[in-house]
PDB file of C-alpha atoms in Angstrom:
ATOM      1  CA  UNK A   1     -21.836 -28.163  18.342  1.00 57.00           C
ATOM      2  CA  UNK A   2     -19.956 -30.260  20.948  1.00 54.00           C
ATOM      3  CA  UNK A   3     -16.973 -30.393  18.574  1.00 58.00           C
ATOM      4  CA  UNK A   4     -16.996 -26.604  18.353  1.00 57.00           C
ATOM      5  CA  UNK A   5     -16.923 -26.194  22.146  1.00 54.00           C
ATOM      6  CA  UNK A   6     -14.151 -28.766  22.450  1.00 58.00           C
ATOM      7  CA  UNK A   7     -12.089 -26.884  19.874  1.00 54.00           C
ATOM      8  CA  UNK A   8     -12.512 -23.640  21.780  1.00 52.00           C
ATOM      9  CA  UNK A   9     -11.264 -25.257  25.006  1.00 55.00           C
ATOM     10  CA  UNK A  10      -7.957 -26.325  23.478  1.00 52.00           C
ATOM     11  CA  UNK A  11      -5.052 -24.099  24.488  1.00 43.00           C
ATOM     12  CA  UNK A  12      -1.674 -25.447  23.344  1.00 42.00           C
ATOM     13  CA  UNK A  13      -0.245 -28.430  21.551  1.00 45.00           C
ATOM     14  CA  UNK A  14       3.299 -29.689  22.147  1.00 45.00           C
ATOM     15  CA  UNK A  15       5.171 -31.685  19.509  1.00 47.00           C
ATOM     16  CA  UNK A  16       8.502 -33.486  19.814  1.00 47.00           C
ATOM     17  CA  UNK A  17      10.570 -33.662  16.638  1.00 51.00           C
ATOM     18  CA  UNK A  18      13.591 -35.507  18.120  1.00 51.00           C
ATOM     19  CA  UNK A  19      16.405 -34.861  20.592  1.00 54.00           C
ATOM     20  CA  UNK A  20      16.810 -31.289  21.662  1.00 53.00           C
ATOM     21  CA  UNK A  21      14.478 -28.513  22.757  1.00 56.00           C
ATOM     22  CA  UNK A  22      10.792 -29.273  22.588  1.00 54.00           C
ATOM     23  CA  UNK A  23       9.131 -26.510  20.556  1.00 55.00           C
ATOM     24  CA  UNK A  24       5.774 -25.481  21.836  1.00 57.00           C
ATOM     25  CA  UNK A  25       3.205 -24.577  19.228  1.00 58.00           C
ATOM     26  CA  UNK A  26       0.223 -22.452  20.119  1.00 61.00           C
ATOM     27  CA  UNK A  27      -2.492 -23.481  17.681  1.00 62.00           C
ATOM     28  CA  UNK A  28      -4.612 -20.960  15.899  1.00 70.00           C
ATOM     29  CA  UNK A  29      -8.031 -20.311  17.344  1.00 80.00           C
ATOM     30  CA  UNK A  30     -10.661 -22.367  15.515  1.00 82.00           C
ATOM     31  CA  UNK A  31     -12.646 -20.419  12.961  1.00 81.00           C
ATOM     32  CA  UNK A  32     -16.381 -20.531  13.616  1.00 86.00           C
ATOM     33  CA  UNK A  33     -18.514 -19.620  10.603  1.00 84.00           C
ATOM     34  CA  UNK A  34     -22.125 -19.233  11.682  1.00 90.00           C
ATOM     35  CA  UNK A  35     -25.163 -17.038  11.179  1.00 91.00           C
ATOM     36  CA  UNK A  36     -25.343 -13.686  12.957  1.00 93.00           C
ATOM     37  CA  UNK A  37     -28.189 -11.290  13.624  1.00 95.00           C
ATOM     38  CA  UNK A  38     -28.556 -10.394   9.938  1.00 96.00           C
ATOM     39  CA  UNK A  39     -28.903 -14.024   8.946  1.00 96.00           C
ATOM     40  CA  UNK A  40     -31.431 -14.825  11.664  1.00 96.00           C
ATOM     41  CA  UNK A  41     -33.572 -11.781  10.831  1.00 97.00           C
ATOM     42  CA  UNK A  42     -33.501 -12.733   7.149  1.00 97.00           C
ATOM     43  CA  UNK A  43     -34.681 -16.268   7.914  1.00 97.00           C
ATOM     44  CA  UNK A  44     -37.664 -14.918   9.879  1.00 98.00           C
ATOM     45  CA  UNK A  45     -38.577 -12.472   7.100  1.00 98.00           C
ATOM     46  CA  UNK A  46     -38.533 -15.221   4.462  1.00 98.00           C
ATOM     47  CA  UNK A  47     -40.574 -17.463   6.763  1.00 98.00           C
ATOM     48  CA  UNK A  48     -43.299 -14.785   6.847  1.00 98.00           C
ATOM     49  CA  UNK A  49     -43.145 -14.349   3.054  1.00 98.00           C
ATOM     50  CA  UNK A  50     -43.483 -18.096   2.504  1.00 98.00           C
ATOM     51  CA  UNK A  51     -46.347 -18.363   4.999  1.00 98.00           C
ATOM     52  CA  UNK A  52     -48.311 -15.491   3.437  1.00 98.00           C
ATOM     53  CA  UNK A  53     -47.699 -16.953  -0.036  1.00 97.00           C
ATOM     54  CA  UNK A  54     -49.030 -20.315   1.116  1.00 97.00           C
ATOM     55  CA  UNK A  55     -52.225 -18.694   2.412  1.00 97.00           C
ATOM     56  CA  UNK A  56     -52.692 -16.837  -0.898  1.00 96.00           C
ATOM     57  CA  UNK A  57     -52.081 -19.941  -3.028  1.00 96.00           C
ATOM     58  CA  UNK A  58     -54.413 -22.022  -0.859  1.00 96.00           C
ATOM     59  CA  UNK A  59     -57.129 -19.371  -1.247  1.00 95.00           C
ATOM     60  CA  UNK A  60     -56.638 -19.362  -5.016  1.00 94.00           C
ATOM     61  CA  UNK A  61     -56.918 -23.154  -5.034  1.00 92.00           C
ATOM     62  CA  UNK A  62     -60.118 -23.048  -2.992  1.00 92.00           C
ATOM     63  CA  UNK A  63     -61.832 -20.706  -5.436  1.00 91.00           C
ATOM     64  CA  UNK A  64     -60.777 -22.769  -8.479  1.00 87.00           C
ATOM     65  CA  UNK A  65     -62.885 -25.738  -9.666  1.00 86.00           C
ATOM     66  CA  UNK A  66     -61.321 -28.969  -8.450  1.00 86.00           C
ATOM     67  CA  UNK A  67     -60.861 -30.209 -12.035  1.00 83.00           C
ATOM     68  CA  UNK A  68     -58.528 -27.248 -12.727  1.00 84.00           C
ATOM     69  CA  UNK A  69     -56.831 -27.056  -9.320  1.00 89.00           C
ATOM     70  CA  UNK A  70     -53.694 -29.145  -9.895  1.00 91.00           C
ATOM     71  CA  UNK A  71     -51.277 -26.242 -10.509  1.00 92.00           C
ATOM     72  CA  UNK A  72     -52.671 -24.404  -7.487  1.00 94.00           C
ATOM     73  CA  UNK A  73     -52.229 -27.368  -5.173  1.00 94.00           C
ATOM     74  CA  UNK A  74     -48.686 -28.120  -6.327  1.00 96.00           C
ATOM     75  CA  UNK A  75     -47.666 -24.462  -5.957  1.00 96.00           C
ATOM     76  CA  UNK A  76     -49.237 -24.209  -2.489  1.00 97.00           C
ATOM     77  CA  UNK A  77     -47.323 -27.327  -1.436  1.00 97.00           C
ATOM     78  CA  UNK A  78     -44.066 -25.714  -2.600  1.00 97.00           C
ATOM     79  CA  UNK A  79     -44.413 -22.711  -0.308  1.00 98.00           C
ATOM     80  CA  UNK A  80     -45.824 -24.879   2.504  1.00 98.00           C
ATOM     81  CA  UNK A  81     -42.648 -26.950   2.678  1.00 98.00           C
ATOM     82  CA  UNK A  82     -40.547 -23.788   2.335  1.00 98.00           C
ATOM     83  CA  UNK A  83     -42.475 -22.234   5.243  1.00 98.00           C
ATOM     84  CA  UNK A  84     -41.680 -25.210   7.472  1.00 97.00           C
ATOM     85  CA  UNK A  85     -38.031 -25.199   6.390  1.00 97.00           C
ATOM     86  CA  UNK A  86     -37.529 -21.497   7.076  1.00 97.00           C
ATOM     87  CA  UNK A  87     -39.272 -21.783  10.451  1.00 98.00           C
ATOM     88  CA  UNK A  88     -36.873 -24.600  11.383  1.00 97.00           C
ATOM     89  CA  UNK A  89     -33.845 -22.573  10.322  1.00 97.00           C
ATOM     90  CA  UNK A  90     -35.029 -19.315  11.907  1.00 96.00           C
ATOM     91  CA  UNK A  91     -35.864 -20.976  15.231  1.00 95.00           C
ATOM     92  CA  UNK A  92     -32.380 -22.464  15.529  1.00 92.00           C
ATOM     93  CA  UNK A  93     -33.188 -25.988  14.378  1.00 91.00           C
ATOM     94  CA  UNK A  94     -32.420 -27.603  11.046  1.00 92.00           C
ATOM     95  CA  UNK A  95     -28.676 -26.930  11.149  1.00 93.00           C
ATOM     96  CA  UNK A  96     -25.415 -28.472  12.288  1.00 92.00           C
ATOM     97  CA  UNK A  97     -21.700 -27.717  12.044  1.00 91.00           C
ATOM     98  CA  UNK A  98     -19.344 -29.364   9.615  1.00 87.00           C
ATOM     99  CA  UNK A  99     -15.690 -29.642  10.675  1.00 82.00           C
ATOM    100  CA  UNK A 100     -12.944 -28.908   8.169  1.00 78.00           C
ATOM    101  CA  UNK A 101      -9.238 -29.204   9.015  1.00 77.00           C
ATOM    102  CA  UNK A 102      -6.573 -27.302   7.070  1.00 72.00           C
ATOM    103  CA  UNK A 103      -3.003 -28.530   7.575  1.00 64.00           C
ATOM    104  CA  UNK A 104      -0.013 -26.159   7.389  1.00 60.00           C
ATOM    105  CA  UNK A 105       3.607 -27.271   6.950  1.00 67.00           C
ATOM    106  CA  UNK A 106       6.492 -25.240   8.379  1.00 62.00           C
ATOM    107  CA  UNK A 107      10.257 -25.204   7.866  1.00 68.00           C
ATOM    108  CA  UNK A 108      13.094 -24.988  10.373  1.00 64.00           C
ATOM    109  CA  UNK A 109      12.034 -27.919  12.510  1.00 63.00           C
ATOM    110  CA  UNK A 110       8.760 -26.308  13.472  1.00 65.00           C
ATOM    111  CA  UNK A 111       6.036 -28.909  13.768  1.00 66.00           C
ATOM    112  CA  UNK A 112       3.160 -28.892  11.356  1.00 66.00           C
ATOM    113  CA  UNK A 113       0.028 -27.136  12.515  1.00 67.00           C
ATOM    114  CA  UNK A 114      -3.600 -27.286  11.602  1.00 73.00           C
ATOM    115  CA  UNK A 115      -6.480 -24.841  11.359  1.00 76.00           C
ATOM    116  CA  UNK A 116      -9.900 -26.054  12.464  1.00 82.00           C
ATOM    117  CA  UNK A 117     -12.893 -24.534  10.696  1.00 83.00           C
ATOM    118  CA  UNK A 118     -16.459 -25.120  11.861  1.00 88.00           C
ATOM    119  CA  UNK A 119     -19.096 -23.970   9.427  1.00 89.00           C
ATOM    120  CA  UNK A 120     -22.830 -23.929  10.048  1.00 92.00           C
ATOM    121  CA  UNK A 121     -24.727 -25.909   7.433  1.00 94.00           C
ATOM    122  CA  UNK A 122     -28.522 -25.699   7.228  1.00 95.00           C
ATOM    123  CA  UNK A 123     -29.576 -29.232   6.374  1.00 95.00           C
ATOM    124  CA  UNK A 124     -33.231 -28.116   6.542  1.00 96.00           C
ATOM    125  CA  UNK A 125     -32.562 -26.214   3.333  1.00 96.00           C
ATOM    126  CA  UNK A 126     -31.584 -29.410   1.506  1.00 96.00           C
ATOM    127  CA  UNK A 127     -34.642 -31.250   2.843  1.00 97.00           C
ATOM    128  CA  UNK A 128     -36.756 -28.342   1.572  1.00 97.00           C
ATOM    129  CA  UNK A 129     -35.126 -28.394  -1.858  1.00 97.00           C
ATOM    130  CA  UNK A 130     -35.434 -32.187  -2.169  1.00 97.00           C
ATOM    131  CA  UNK A 131     -39.226 -31.775  -1.948  1.00 97.00           C
ATOM    132  CA  UNK A 132     -39.926 -28.351  -3.460  1.00 97.00           C
ATOM    133  CA  UNK A 133     -37.700 -28.484  -6.539  1.00 97.00           C
ATOM    134  CA  UNK A 134     -39.367 -31.700  -7.856  1.00 97.00           C
ATOM    135  CA  UNK A 135     -42.731 -29.975  -7.341  1.00 97.00           C
ATOM    136  CA  UNK A 136     -41.467 -26.929  -9.256  1.00 97.00           C
ATOM    137  CA  UNK A 137     -40.315 -29.231 -12.021  1.00 96.00           C
ATOM    138  CA  UNK A 138     -43.704 -30.906 -12.023  1.00 95.00           C
ATOM    139  CA  UNK A 139     -45.376 -27.525 -12.530  1.00 94.00           C
ATOM    140  CA  UNK A 140     -43.144 -26.793 -15.516  1.00 95.00           C
ATOM    141  CA  UNK A 141     -43.421 -30.318 -16.944  1.00 94.00           C
ATOM    142  CA  UNK A 142     -47.220 -30.259 -16.816  1.00 92.00           C
ATOM    143  CA  UNK A 143     -47.259 -26.799 -18.372  1.00 92.00           C
ATOM    144  CA  UNK A 144     -45.079 -28.004 -21.243  1.00 91.00           C
ATOM    145  CA  UNK A 145     -46.931 -31.297 -21.644  1.00 90.00           C
ATOM    146  CA  UNK A 146     -43.912 -33.561 -21.030  1.00 92.00           C
ATOM    147  CA  UNK A 147     -44.560 -37.281 -21.124  1.00 93.00           C
ATOM    148  CA  UNK A 148     -44.399 -39.403 -17.980  1.00 92.00           C
ATOM    149  CA  UNK A 149     -40.992 -40.903 -18.772  1.00 95.00           C
ATOM    150  CA  UNK A 150     -39.338 -37.492 -19.115  1.00 95.00           C
ATOM    151  CA  UNK A 151     -41.057 -36.214 -15.968  1.00 95.00           C
ATOM    152  CA  UNK A 152     -39.779 -39.191 -13.967  1.00 96.00           C
ATOM    153  CA  UNK A 153     -36.208 -38.770 -15.238  1.00 97.00           C
ATOM    154  CA  UNK A 154     -36.276 -35.030 -14.517  1.00 96.00           C
ATOM    155  CA  UNK A 155     -37.513 -35.540 -10.949  1.00 97.00           C
ATOM    156  CA  UNK A 156     -34.998 -38.292 -10.181  1.00 97.00           C
ATOM    157  CA  UNK A 157     -32.158 -36.180 -11.622  1.00 97.00           C
ATOM    158  CA  UNK A 158     -33.342 -33.271  -9.524  1.00 97.00           C
ATOM    159  CA  UNK A 159     -33.319 -35.329  -6.306  1.00 97.00           C
ATOM    160  CA  UNK A 160     -29.811 -36.588  -7.150  1.00 97.00           C
ATOM    161  CA  UNK A 161     -28.749 -32.969  -7.678  1.00 97.00           C
ATOM    162  CA  UNK A 162     -29.968 -31.953  -4.211  1.00 97.00           C
ATOM    163  CA  UNK A 163     -28.689 -34.995  -2.306  1.00 97.00           C
ATOM    164  CA  UNK A 164     -25.200 -34.831  -3.790  1.00 97.00           C
ATOM    165  CA  UNK A 165     -25.153 -31.115  -2.967  1.00 95.00           C
ATOM    166  CA  UNK A 166     -25.918 -31.947   0.663  1.00 95.00           C
ATOM    167  CA  UNK A 167     -23.232 -34.655   0.760  1.00 95.00           C
ATOM    168  CA  UNK A 168     -20.781 -32.123  -0.654  1.00 94.00           C
ATOM    169  CA  UNK A 169     -21.636 -29.593   2.052  1.00 92.00           C
ATOM    170  CA  UNK A 170     -20.709 -32.096   4.757  1.00 92.00           C
ATOM    171  CA  UNK A 171     -17.659 -33.594   3.038  1.00 90.00           C
ATOM    172  CA  UNK A 172     -14.414 -32.887   4.907  1.00 80.00           C
ATOM    173  CA  UNK A 173     -11.964 -33.623   2.129  1.00 78.00           C
ATOM    174  CA  UNK A 174     -11.798 -31.046  -0.646  1.00 79.00           C
ATOM    175  CA  UNK A 175     -11.541 -33.651  -3.424  1.00 89.00           C
ATOM    176  CA  UNK A 176     -14.597 -35.502  -2.146  1.00 92.00           C
ATOM    177  CA  UNK A 177     -16.559 -32.272  -1.779  1.00 92.00           C
ATOM    178  CA  UNK A 178     -15.924 -31.179  -5.342  1.00 93.00           C
ATOM    179  CA  UNK A 179     -16.588 -34.691  -6.684  1.00 96.00           C
ATOM    180  CA  UNK A 180     -20.070 -34.559  -5.148  1.00 96.00           C
ATOM    181  CA  UNK A 181     -20.450 -31.048  -6.551  1.00 96.00           C
ATOM    182  CA  UNK A 182     -19.578 -32.309 -10.046  1.00 96.00           C
ATOM    183  CA  UNK A 183     -22.215 -35.052  -9.713  1.00 97.00           C
ATOM    184  CA  UNK A 184     -24.768 -32.450  -8.667  1.00 97.00           C
ATOM    185  CA  UNK A 185     -23.943 -30.245 -11.647  1.00 96.00           C
ATOM    186  CA  UNK A 186     -24.180 -33.229 -14.027  1.00 97.00           C
ATOM    187  CA  UNK A 187     -27.657 -34.015 -12.702  1.00 97.00           C
ATOM    188  CA  UNK A 188     -28.594 -30.357 -13.152  1.00 97.00           C
ATOM    189  CA  UNK A 189     -27.569 -30.551 -16.809  1.00 97.00           C
ATOM    190  CA  UNK A 190     -30.007 -33.435 -17.264  1.00 97.00           C
ATOM    191  CA  UNK A 191     -32.802 -31.277 -15.831  1.00 96.00           C
ATOM    192  CA  UNK A 192     -31.856 -28.377 -18.103  1.00 96.00           C
ATOM    193  CA  UNK A 193     -31.856 -30.631 -21.162  1.00 96.00           C
ATOM    194  CA  UNK A 194     -35.282 -32.112 -20.427  1.00 95.00           C
ATOM    195  CA  UNK A 195     -36.852 -28.686 -19.934  1.00 94.00           C
ATOM    196  CA  UNK A 196     -35.047 -26.947 -22.792  1.00 94.00           C
ATOM    197  CA  UNK A 197     -35.338 -29.608 -25.490  1.00 94.00           C
ATOM    198  CA  UNK A 198     -38.316 -31.983 -25.134  1.00 94.00           C
ATOM    199  CA  UNK A 199     -40.064 -29.528 -22.805  1.00 93.00           C
ATOM    200  CA  UNK A 200     -39.934 -26.637 -25.240  1.00 92.00           C
ATOM    201  CA  UNK A 201     -40.716 -28.929 -28.177  1.00 92.00           C
ATOM    202  CA  UNK A 202     -43.868 -30.173 -26.460  1.00 91.00           C
ATOM    203  CA  UNK A 203     -44.912 -26.641 -25.498  1.00 90.00           C
ATOM    204  CA  UNK A 204     -44.528 -25.484 -29.112  1.00 89.00           C
ATOM    205  CA  UNK A 205     -46.752 -28.353 -30.222  1.00 88.00           C
ATOM    206  CA  UNK A 206     -49.593 -27.036 -28.051  1.00 85.00           C
ATOM    207  CA  UNK A 207     -50.102 -23.392 -29.071  1.00 84.00           C
ATOM    208  CA  UNK A 208     -48.087 -20.187 -29.401  1.00 87.00           C
ATOM    209  CA  UNK A 209     -49.277 -18.579 -26.171  1.00 88.00           C
ATOM    210  CA  UNK A 210     -48.480 -21.622 -24.075  1.00 88.00           C
ATOM    211  CA  UNK A 211     -45.094 -21.993 -25.767  1.00 89.00           C
ATOM    212  CA  UNK A 212     -44.257 -18.337 -25.140  1.00 92.00           C
ATOM    213  CA  UNK A 213     -45.315 -18.545 -21.499  1.00 93.00           C
ATOM    214  CA  UNK A 214     -43.390 -21.776 -20.918  1.00 93.00           C
ATOM    215  CA  UNK A 215     -40.270 -20.293 -22.526  1.00 93.00           C
ATOM    216  CA  UNK A 216     -40.448 -17.191 -20.319  1.00 95.00           C
ATOM    217  CA  UNK A 217     -41.129 -18.889 -16.992  1.00 95.00           C
ATOM    218  CA  UNK A 218     -38.816 -21.795 -17.832  1.00 94.00           C
ATOM    219  CA  UNK A 219     -35.927 -19.452 -18.661  1.00 95.00           C
ATOM    220  CA  UNK A 220     -36.639 -17.481 -15.479  1.00 97.00           C
ATOM    221  CA  UNK A 221     -36.434 -20.705 -13.462  1.00 96.00           C
ATOM    222  CA  UNK A 222     -33.267 -21.986 -15.145  1.00 95.00           C
ATOM    223  CA  UNK A 223     -31.454 -18.677 -14.575  1.00 96.00           C
ATOM    224  CA  UNK A 224     -32.387 -18.760 -10.883  1.00 96.00           C
ATOM    225  CA  UNK A 225     -31.429 -22.415 -10.530  1.00 96.00           C
ATOM    226  CA  UNK A 226     -28.062 -21.723 -12.181  1.00 96.00           C
ATOM    227  CA  UNK A 227     -27.356 -19.132  -9.480  1.00 97.00           C
ATOM    228  CA  UNK A 228     -27.799 -21.717  -6.693  1.00 97.00           C
ATOM    229  CA  UNK A 229     -24.669 -23.800  -7.490  1.00 96.00           C
ATOM    230  CA  UNK A 230     -22.676 -20.578  -7.892  1.00 96.00           C
ATOM    231  CA  UNK A 231     -23.676 -19.454  -4.390  1.00 97.00           C
ATOM    232  CA  UNK A 232     -22.977 -22.961  -3.092  1.00 95.00           C
ATOM    233  CA  UNK A 233     -19.540 -23.027  -4.698  1.00 93.00           C
ATOM    234  CA  UNK A 234     -18.521 -19.746  -3.079  1.00 94.00           C
ATOM    235  CA  UNK A 235     -20.198 -20.510   0.263  1.00 91.00           C
ATOM    236  CA  UNK A 236     -20.328 -24.133   1.414  1.00 88.00           C
ATOM    237  CA  UNK A 237     -17.893 -25.193  -1.294  1.00 88.00           C
ATOM    238  CA  UNK A 238     -14.919 -22.819  -1.066  1.00 87.00           C
ATOM    239  CA  UNK A 239     -15.948 -21.206   2.263  1.00 86.00           C
ATOM    240  CA  UNK A 240     -15.245 -17.789   0.732  1.00 88.00           C
ATOM    241  CA  UNK A 241     -18.646 -16.396   1.694  1.00 92.00           C
ATOM    242  CA  UNK A 242     -19.899 -15.792   5.208  1.00 93.00           C
ATOM    243  CA  UNK A 243     -22.956 -17.646   6.466  1.00 95.00           C
ATOM    244  CA  UNK A 244     -25.007 -14.422   6.683  1.00 96.00           C
ATOM    245  CA  UNK A 245     -24.208 -13.537   3.074  1.00 96.00           C
ATOM    246  CA  UNK A 246     -25.074 -17.079   2.028  1.00 96.00           C
ATOM    247  CA  UNK A 247     -28.432 -16.855   3.817  1.00 97.00           C
ATOM    248  CA  UNK A 248     -29.189 -13.543   2.090  1.00 97.00           C
ATOM    249  CA  UNK A 249     -28.346 -14.943  -1.348  1.00 97.00           C
ATOM    250  CA  UNK A 250     -30.451 -18.061  -0.872  1.00 97.00           C
ATOM    251  CA  UNK A 251     -33.289 -15.980   0.590  1.00 97.00           C
ATOM    252  CA  UNK A 252     -33.497 -13.825  -2.534  1.00 98.00           C
ATOM    253  CA  UNK A 253     -33.309 -16.870  -4.809  1.00 98.00           C
ATOM    254  CA  UNK A 254     -35.919 -18.804  -2.817  1.00 98.00           C
ATOM    255  CA  UNK A 255     -38.395 -15.912  -2.821  1.00 98.00           C
ATOM    256  CA  UNK A 256     -38.004 -15.495  -6.578  1.00 98.00           C
ATOM    257  CA  UNK A 257     -38.090 -19.239  -7.300  1.00 97.00           C
ATOM    258  CA  UNK A 258     -41.142 -20.001  -5.143  1.00 97.00           C
ATOM    259  CA  UNK A 259     -43.592 -17.177  -4.286  1.00 97.00           C
ATOM    260  CA  UNK A 260     -42.784 -15.033  -7.341  1.00 97.00           C
ATOM    261  CA  UNK A 261     -42.739 -18.083  -9.607  1.00 97.00           C
ATOM    262  CA  UNK A 262     -46.045 -19.238  -8.106  1.00 96.00           C
ATOM    263  CA  UNK A 263     -47.788 -15.887  -8.514  1.00 96.00           C
ATOM    264  CA  UNK A 264     -46.629 -15.620 -12.119  1.00 96.00           C
ATOM    265  CA  UNK A 265     -47.647 -19.202 -12.911  1.00 94.00           C
ATOM    266  CA  UNK A 266     -51.089 -19.158 -11.285  1.00 93.00           C
ATOM    267  CA  UNK A 267     -52.254 -15.735 -12.413  1.00 92.00           C
ATOM    268  CA  UNK A 268     -51.141 -16.388 -15.997  1.00 91.00           C
ATOM    269  CA  UNK A 269     -52.629 -19.878 -15.893  1.00 86.00           C
ATOM    270  CA  UNK A 270     -56.004 -18.492 -14.765  1.00 81.00           C
ATOM    271  CA  UNK A 271     -56.043 -16.071 -17.722  1.00 83.00           C
ATOM    272  CA  UNK A 272     -54.860 -18.628 -20.278  1.00 78.00           C
ATOM    273  CA  UNK A 273     -57.395 -21.434 -20.893  1.00 75.00           C
ATOM    274  CA  UNK A 274     -54.934 -23.311 -23.095  1.00 69.00           C
ATOM    275  CA  UNK A 275     -52.861 -24.191 -20.007  1.00 71.00           C
ATOM    276  CA  UNK A 276     -55.779 -25.806 -18.170  1.00 70.00           C
ATOM    277  CA  UNK A 277     -55.543 -29.431 -17.173  1.00 70.00           C
ATOM    278  CA  UNK A 278     -59.082 -30.746 -16.745  1.00 65.00           C
ATOM    279  CA  UNK A 279     -58.878 -33.730 -14.434  1.00 66.00           C
ATOM    280  CA  UNK A 280     -62.014 -35.779 -14.019  1.00 63.00           C
ATOM    281  CA  UNK A 281     -62.530 -39.232 -12.547  1.00 64.00           C
ATOM    282  CA  UNK A 282     -61.051 -39.949  -9.128  1.00 59.00           C
ATOM    283  CA  UNK A 283     -59.334 -36.554  -8.910  1.00 64.00           C
ATOM    284  CA  UNK A 284     -62.569 -34.597  -9.262  1.00 61.00           C
ATOM    285  CA  UNK A 285     -65.234 -37.003  -8.029  1.00 62.00           C
ATOM    286  CA  UNK A 286     -63.545 -39.457  -5.706  1.00 72.00           C
ATOM    287  CA  UNK A 287     -64.016 -43.218  -5.644  1.00 68.00           C
ATOM    288  CA  UNK A 288     -67.794 -43.068  -5.213  1.00 63.00           C
ATOM    289  CA  UNK A 289     -68.420 -42.509  -8.928  1.00 58.00           C
ATOM    290  CA  UNK A 290     -68.265 -45.385 -11.388  1.00 54.00           C
ATOM    291  CA  UNK A 291     -65.677 -43.654 -13.585  1.00 51.00           C
ATOM    292  CA  UNK A 292     -63.448 -43.142 -10.591  1.00 47.00           C
ATOM    293  CA  UNK A 293     -63.489 -46.674  -9.175  1.00 46.00           C
ATOM    294  CA  UNK A 294     -60.633 -49.116  -9.356  1.00 42.00           C
ATOM    295  CA  UNK A 295     -61.524 -52.481 -10.848  1.00 47.00           C
ATOM    296  CA  UNK A 296     -59.245 -55.278  -9.706  1.00 44.00           C
ATOM    297  CA  UNK A 297     -59.562 -58.853 -10.943  1.00 45.00           C
ATOM    298  CA  UNK A 298     -62.373 -58.278 -13.518  1.00 48.00           C
ATOM    299  CA  UNK A 299     -62.152 -59.966 -16.878  1.00 51.00           C
ATOM    300  CA  UNK A 300     -64.093 -59.603 -20.074  1.00 51.00           C
ATOM    301  CA  UNK A 301     -65.531 -63.148 -19.959  1.00 50.00           C
ATOM    302  CA  UNK A 302     -67.151 -62.667 -16.590  1.00 48.00           C
ATOM    303  CA  UNK A 303     -65.331 -65.743 -15.269  1.00 43.00           C
TER     304      UNK A 303
END
């Protein structure tokens, strides 16, 4: 923000191109792209939606036997982190300004000029996504019955996708920004492949109802997630979209991808026994039971 105020204080810049009159160039006023009233109101509305969703998902988890509560807990965590993120953004925290400089060349001995652009970037959003999107993937992976190796690769690819997107948002050079964007998209393709190919194959191996449900909710998620890089490309990428419009687009996508996704997943899961994951041992009974204890250093010979 200090850079923004410094840019606003600048009045004129004088350049000398050689002997003769010294042309005086009045620089363009810096462009400040930041959230307005519409954006702030939207952030507060989504905060309330995420908070209410968290309360609902927590209540659903509480009334579900602990052995069958995994989906409920994961989904409640998703909206919990989103609630914190939207509170940070709505209250004025969780953001900073990135500085972009556009250079303009002129003919006739007129010195080159530059246009300073300061755009508000909500880094809280990327922190949110780096936690919530792996949890969303975990929901889908467990529903499909993916193996541990594929789940790990999908989650790591997802984190790479989010982090490179954040680096791109703060990159000053256009080439660097779009290089990070390309990395993010490549990681997204890995996620799509793991859900669409081994994920669907594993779901089909379970039963028809589970396969049909996974296909529907998985396709719903992939369509929404495909919209995110499009919004990013127009907004933080090309700076062709205002910050308020960007907030509105992400708000709609986040509500669909988290509360709506969660309601669909949990209510269908509760009505579909084939999707249950019965977890016993430590998960259900703690470390006090023999089947839930960790045995370190034992051997079969009793030595």
